[in-house]
Amino acid sequence: MASRDRSVSPKIQNCPLVSPSAPASVHSSSRTKRKRSQGCDPGADEVEDPRPSKQIKRSPTLLALSEDNLQKLNAEIMDGANSMNGLKRTSSRPSRKSDISQDTTQTQSVSVASASYRYNYLADAQVFFHADPPDYINTTIHTIIEAKISEKDRAKLKDIARQFHSNTMKVVRASVGEDDFLGILTGAFEALNKVHLCHRAKSDWREELKPASRQPHFDLDFLTNPNLKANGQSSALDEALPPPHKRQQRSASQTYMSPSSMNDAIESASTKAPQDTGTMPPPAASSLLAKEGDRSVIKTPRPDLSIGILNTTLHSRVSTEKFNEVEVEQLLRYLQAKLRPREPGKQPEPILISIPALRASDLAFPFIVVEGKAYSTGKQMFEAENQAAVSGACGLKIQLCLDELVQQVNRTATTSDVPPTTPAPPPLFFSVCTEGPIHALWAHYTLVENGVRKFKMTLLNSCNAVRLKDLEEFLVAFYNVCSWGTGGFLDSVVERLGKVVANLTAASQSSG
């Protein structure tokens, strides 16, 4: 019986493609008998296949003998042969290398996009970084951040700094997100207990506040279109080419256009709103450059933290005996809803946007924002600075609109109607940009140079929150900015709005 068993090839005995209808007990008993007989026979090693042990470790699911299963088996064998061709390395190392290359490529693309956004689109919108403010603006800025504080406030700031430092040391040792670091700064602001201030997180600001891109007013189409002259007239090429026959026009179902006017038609069509046809509209001839007055290329501000004046505080401070808080609130809503063009040929805009975020209706006249990036995700402070620059330009525009409103009131009112006021200080705005424990305080200001309104920002202070001493100095500057928000800035806003209220009160009395 043993010799008969040895005459059968062990490959057939252990082949997984045997009939699946045989009972499992029969297979197990037969395999046990064969193992015992082969173990007792000295010549069993000569015919024993070394692969049965590997086959036993396979999945217990038995595959039926079919053409599909044979094709799968053949594909697995060929894949194994291809992986060994040329002594290639295992697939684990190339996958890790490709992952690193992919992450590096993504980081580089993000960096290039942020740099292009800053040095092209923001520059076209007249937003600039690392500027040197003139002396009178520089003096005003440093008067704010270097203000003297009491010993009581300094002791309070030291306690806040120690808690800030302790929380920072916990999160820098872990892989955490952006909000974990921002939460520490938010907690420090709340500990300052500035009751007249309001802060809201991740609230979208209104698009009308964004600075618009400005392109040269002169026409350079003749440089890119050889069929155009400098004065916009068609060249001799158009005059030499006769128009096609009417039959050709009808067959093409199009109106004949000269070569020189074709480019103008494309640019004119690109400025119109595309219809919902399900297809992409053709790109404009100058798609890489933003059109004059175009805000779409500038990202709408959504600061991680917006800090401004509490709405109820503003209403209470502006109200008078003849103009109560309810009327002040109605006035601000009216000014925000009333539209008018600020320049001839421009789109109408609200007269005054005192509340920039629709989902933060209790926050008026923001004067500082916080933009942060996570420490362990590869995001850079460079991108946070880009976001803060747009928010700063929007905040400055709010103050400029208020100044413009006051000037209009002064032109329409008599001297006795409006009380005299001190000259308004230069518009200022502040921002804090963070990258994990690294914090930077910026000042934003605006100037008119060569007839063009420009928005600039300059670095004031920076620190790493893991260094307690540097953090204390940074928090003193941050505290002084918040104190300016409830002090000089609030007083200036109230004074200017008071002139508007006084004019309305005088007008109502004269009409009555």
GROMACS .gro file of N, CA and C in nm, residues 350-434:
model
  255
  350PRO      N    1  -2.134  10.010  -0.091
  350PRO     CA    2  -2.197  10.067   0.028
  350PRO      C    3  -2.125  10.194   0.073
  351ILE      N    4  -2.201  10.287   0.126
  351ILE     CA    5  -2.141  10.412   0.173
  351ILE      C    6  -2.042  10.386   0.285
  352LEU      N    7  -2.079  10.302   0.379
  352LEU     CA    8  -1.993  10.269   0.493
  352LEU      C    9  -2.023  10.128   0.539
  353ILE      N   10  -1.922  10.043   0.538
  353ILE     CA   11  -1.936   9.907   0.590
  353ILE      C   12  -1.872   9.905   0.728
  354SER      N   13  -1.953   9.922   0.828
  354SER     CA   14  -1.901   9.920   0.965
  354SER      C   15  -1.891   9.779   1.020
  355ILE      N   16  -1.972   9.687   0.968
  355ILE     CA   17  -1.971   9.547   1.011
  355ILE      C   18  -1.925   9.464   0.891
  356PRO      N   19  -1.800   9.419   0.887
  356PRO     CA   20  -1.749   9.353   0.767
  356PRO      C   21  -1.793   9.209   0.750
  357ALA      N   22  -1.829   9.141   0.858
  357ALA     CA   23  -1.865   8.999   0.851
  357ALA      C   24  -2.014   8.982   0.878
  358LEU      N   25  -2.083   8.918   0.785
  358LEU     CA   26  -2.227   8.900   0.800
  358LEU      C   27  -2.259   8.806   0.915
  359ARG      N   28  -2.170   8.711   0.943
  359ARG     CA   29  -2.193   8.616   1.052
  359ARG      C   30  -2.128   8.662   1.182
  360ALA      N   31  -2.093   8.788   1.189
  360ALA     CA   32  -2.041   8.848   1.312
  360ALA      C   33  -2.101   8.987   1.323
  361SER      N   34  -2.232   8.991   1.339
  361SER     CA   35  -2.305   9.118   1.338
  361SER      C   36  -2.280   9.201   1.463
  362ASP      N   37  -2.215   9.145   1.564
  362ASP     CA   38  -2.186   9.221   1.685
  362ASP      C   39  -2.045   9.278   1.684
  363LEU      N   40  -1.972   9.264   1.574
  363LEU     CA   41  -1.835   9.314   1.564
  363LEU      C   42  -1.831   9.426   1.461
  364ALA      N   43  -1.793   9.545   1.508
  364ALA     CA   44  -1.787   9.663   1.421
  364ALA      C   45  -1.646   9.720   1.419
  365PHE      N   46  -1.609   9.777   1.307
  365PHE     CA   47  -1.481   9.844   1.288
  365PHE      C   48  -1.364   9.760   1.343
  366PRO      N   49  -1.333   9.648   1.278
  366PRO     CA   50  -1.218   9.568   1.324
  366PRO      C   51  -1.088   9.646   1.307
  367PHE      N   52  -0.994   9.622   1.397
  367PHE     CA   53  -0.865   9.691   1.390
  367PHE      C   54  -0.747   9.595   1.399
  368ILE      N   55  -0.773   9.465   1.420
  368ILE     CA   56  -0.666   9.366   1.424
  368ILE      C   57  -0.724   9.230   1.391
  369VAL      N   58  -0.647   9.150   1.317
  369VAL     CA   59  -0.686   9.013   1.283
  369VAL      C   60  -0.570   8.920   1.315
  370VAL      N   61  -0.603   8.792   1.324
  370VAL     CA   62  -0.503   8.687   1.346
  370VAL      C   63  -0.516   8.586   1.233
  371GLU      N   64  -0.405   8.557   1.169
  371GLU     CA   65  -0.398   8.456   1.064
  371GLU      C   66  -0.289   8.357   1.102
  372GLY      N   67  -0.326   8.230   1.113
  372GLY     CA   68  -0.230   8.130   1.158
  372GLY      C   69  -0.219   8.011   1.066
  373LYS      N   70  -0.105   7.943   1.073
  373LYS     CA   71  -0.082   7.818   1.002
  373LYS      C   72  -0.028   7.716   1.101
  374ALA      N   73  -0.063   7.589   1.074
  374ALA     CA   74  -0.023   7.482   1.165
  374ALA      C   75   0.129   7.463   1.161
  375TYR      N   76   0.180   7.404   1.267
  375TYR     CA   77   0.325   7.388   1.283
  375TYR      C   78   0.375   7.260   1.219
  376SER      N   79   0.292   7.158   1.212
  376SER     CA   80   0.338   7.025   1.169
  376SER      C   81   0.278   6.981   1.037
  377THR      N   82   0.216   7.070   0.962
  377THR     CA   83   0.154   7.032   0.835
  377THR      C   84   0.225   7.091   0.715
  378GLY      N   85   0.334   7.162   0.735
  378GLY     CA   86   0.407   7.218   0.623
  378GLY      C   87   0.358   7.353   0.576
  379LYS      N   88   0.251   7.406   0.634
  379LYS     CA   89   0.203   7.539   0.597
  379LYS      C   90   0.301   7.645   0.647
  380GLN      N   91   0.317   7.751   0.571
  380GLN     CA   92   0.415   7.853   0.603
  380GLN      C   93   0.347   7.983   0.646
  381MET      N   94   0.421   8.062   0.724
  381MET     CA   95   0.373   8.193   0.764
  381MET      C   96   0.361   8.287   0.644
  382PHE      N   97   0.434   8.258   0.538
  382PHE     CA   98   0.426   8.338   0.416
  382PHE      C   99   0.283   8.346   0.366
  383GLU      N  100   0.212   8.234   0.370
  383GLU     CA  101   0.072   8.233   0.327
  383GLU      C  102  -0.016   8.308   0.424
  384ALA      N  103   0.012   8.297   0.554
  384ALA     CA  104  -0.064   8.372   0.653
  384ALA      C  105  -0.046   8.522   0.634
  385GLU      N  106   0.075   8.564   0.597
  385GLU     CA  107   0.099   8.706   0.572
  385GLU      C  108   0.019   8.756   0.452
  386ASN      N  109   0.007   8.672   0.349
  386ASN     CA  110  -0.074   8.711   0.233
  386ASN      C  111  -0.219   8.735   0.274
  387GLN      N  112  -0.271   8.646   0.357
  387GLN     CA  113  -0.410   8.660   0.401
  387GLN      C  114  -0.427   8.783   0.489
  388ALA      N  115  -0.331   8.806   0.579
  388ALA     CA  116  -0.340   8.922   0.666
  388ALA      C  117  -0.328   9.052   0.588
  389ALA      N  118  -0.253   9.051   0.479
  389ALA     CA  119  -0.237   9.173   0.399
  389ALA      C  120  -0.369   9.217   0.339
  390VAL      N  121  -0.448   9.121   0.290
  390VAL     CA  122  -0.579   9.156   0.233
  390VAL      C  123  -0.673   9.203   0.343
  391SER      N  124  -0.672   9.136   0.457
  391SER     CA  125  -0.756   9.179   0.569
  391SER      C  126  -0.719   9.319   0.614
  392GLY      N  127  -0.588   9.347   0.617
  392GLY     CA  128  -0.545   9.481   0.655
  392GLY      C  129  -0.592   9.587   0.557
  393ALA      N  130  -0.585   9.556   0.428
  393ALA     CA  131  -0.633   9.652   0.327
  393ALA      C  132  -0.783   9.675   0.342
  394CYS      N  133  -0.858   9.568   0.373
  394CYS     CA  134  -1.003   9.583   0.392
  394CYS      C  135  -1.033   9.667   0.516
  395GLY      N  136  -0.961   9.642   0.626
  395GLY     CA  137  -0.982   9.721   0.746
  395GLY      C  138  -0.949   9.868   0.725
  396LEU      N  139  -0.843   9.895   0.651
  396LEU     CA  140  -0.809  10.034   0.621
  396LEU      C  141  -0.913  10.100   0.532
  397LYS      N  142  -0.971  10.023   0.440
  397LYS     CA  143  -1.074  10.078   0.353
  397LYS      C  144  -1.197  10.119   0.433
  398ILE      N  145  -1.230  10.045   0.539
  398ILE     CA  146  -1.343  10.083   0.624
  398ILE      C  147  -1.319  10.220   0.685
  399GLN      N  148  -1.197  10.243   0.734
  399GLN     CA  149  -1.165  10.372   0.793
  399GLN      C  150  -1.163  10.483   0.688
  400LEU      N  151  -1.116  10.452   0.569
  400LEU     CA  152  -1.117  10.551   0.461
  400LEU      C  153  -1.258  10.590   0.422
  401CYS      N  154  -1.348  10.493   0.420
  401CYS     CA  155  -1.488  10.523   0.389
  401CYS      C  156  -1.550  10.613   0.495
  402LEU      N  157  -1.512  10.591   0.620
  402LEU     CA  158  -1.562  10.677   0.727
  402LEU      C  159  -1.509  10.819   0.711
  403ASP      N  160  -1.381  10.833   0.677
  403ASP     CA  161  -1.325  10.967   0.653
  403ASP      C  162  -1.395  11.035   0.535
  404GLU      N  163  -1.422  10.960   0.431
  404GLU     CA  164  -1.490  11.017   0.314
  404GLU      C  165  -1.631  11.062   0.349
  405LEU      N  166  -1.699  10.986   0.434
  405LEU     CA  167  -1.833  11.024   0.477
  405LEU      C  168  -1.830  11.153   0.558
  406VAL      N  169  -1.731  11.165   0.645
  406VAL     CA  170  -1.719  11.287   0.726
  406VAL      C  171  -1.689  11.408   0.637
  407GLN      N  172  -1.604  11.390   0.539
  407GLN     CA  173  -1.573  11.501   0.448
  407GLN      C  174  -1.697  11.546   0.371
  408GLN      N  175  -1.778  11.451   0.332
  408GLN     CA  176  -1.902  11.487   0.262
  408GLN      C  177  -1.996  11.562   0.355
  409VAL      N  178  -2.001  11.521   0.481
  409VAL     CA  179  -2.084  11.592   0.578
  409VAL      C  180  -2.035  11.734   0.596
  410ASN      N  181  -1.903  11.752   0.602
  410ASN     CA  182  -1.848  11.886   0.619
  410ASN      C  183  -1.879  11.976   0.500
  411ARG      N  184  -1.887  11.920   0.382
  411ARG     CA  185  -1.916  12.002   0.264
  411ARG      C  186  -2.062  12.044   0.258
  412THR      N  187  -2.150  11.960   0.310
  412THR     CA  188  -2.293  11.991   0.301
  412THR      C  189  -2.345  12.065   0.422
  413ALA      N  190  -2.272  12.063   0.532
  413ALA     CA  191  -2.321  12.126   0.654
  413ALA      C  192  -2.253  12.260   0.675
  414THR      N  193  -2.319  12.346   0.750
  414THR     CA  194  -2.261  12.475   0.787
  414THR      C  195  -2.173  12.457   0.909
  415THR      N  196  -2.098  12.560   0.940
  415THR     CA  197  -2.005  12.552   1.053
  415THR      C  198  -2.078  12.534   1.184
  416SER      N  199  -2.194  12.595   1.199
  416SER     CA  200  -2.268  12.585   1.325
  416SER      C  201  -2.336  12.451   1.342
  417ASP      N  202  -2.356  12.379   1.232
  417ASP     CA  203  -2.425  12.251   1.242
  417ASP      C  204  -2.338  12.143   1.305
  418VAL      N  205  -2.211  12.139   1.270
  418VAL     CA  206  -2.122  12.031   1.311
  418VAL      C  207  -2.015  12.087   1.402
  419PRO      N  208  -1.994  12.027   1.519
  419PRO     CA  209  -1.890  12.075   1.609
  419PRO      C  210  -1.752  12.051   1.550
  420PRO      N  211  -1.657  12.139   1.580
  420PRO     CA  212  -1.521  12.121   1.527
  420PRO      C  213  -1.456  11.997   1.588
  421THR      N  214  -1.375  11.930   1.510
  421THR     CA  215  -1.306  11.810   1.557
  421THR      C  216  -1.159  11.821   1.525
  422THR      N  217  -1.082  11.746   1.599
  422THR     CA  218  -0.938  11.742   1.574
  422THR      C  219  -0.910  11.662   1.447
  423PRO      N  220  -0.800  11.690   1.380
  423PRO     CA  221  -0.767  11.614   1.259
  423PRO      C  222  -0.759  11.464   1.289
  424ALA      N  223  -0.815  11.385   1.201
  424ALA     CA  224  -0.817  11.240   1.221
  424ALA      C  225  -0.676  11.183   1.207
  425PRO      N  226  -0.637  11.090   1.294
  425PRO     CA  227  -0.505  11.027   1.282
  425PRO      C  228  -0.499  10.942   1.156
  426PRO      N  229  -0.380  10.909   1.111
  426PRO     CA  230  -0.369  10.826   0.990
  426PRO      C  231  -0.434  10.689   1.014
  427PRO      N  232  -0.504  10.636   0.916
  427PRO     CA  233  -0.566  10.504   0.934
  427PRO      C  234  -0.460  10.398   0.960
  428LEU      N  235  -0.485  10.316   1.061
  428LEU     CA  236  -0.393  10.209   1.097
  428LEU      C  237  -0.470  10.080   1.121
  429PHE      N  238  -0.403   9.971   1.096
  429PHE     CA  239  -0.459   9.838   1.119
  429PHE      C  240  -0.345   9.747   1.161
  430PHE      N  241  -0.377   9.641   1.235
  430PHE     CA  242  -0.275   9.551   1.286
  430PHE      C  243  -0.314   9.406   1.257
  431SER      N  244  -0.214   9.321   1.257
  431SER     CA  245  -0.239   9.178   1.236
  431SER      C  246  -0.132   9.098   1.309
  432VAL      N  247  -0.169   8.976   1.345
  432VAL     CA  248  -0.077   8.879   1.405
  432VAL      C  249  -0.076   8.757   1.314
  433CYS      N  250   0.041   8.723   1.263
  433CYS     CA  251   0.059   8.604   1.178
  433CYS      C  252   0.136   8.499   1.258
  434THR      N  253   0.088   8.377   1.256
  434THR     CA  254   0.148   8.272   1.336
  434THR      C  255   0.180   8.151   1.250
   0.00000   0.00000   0.00000
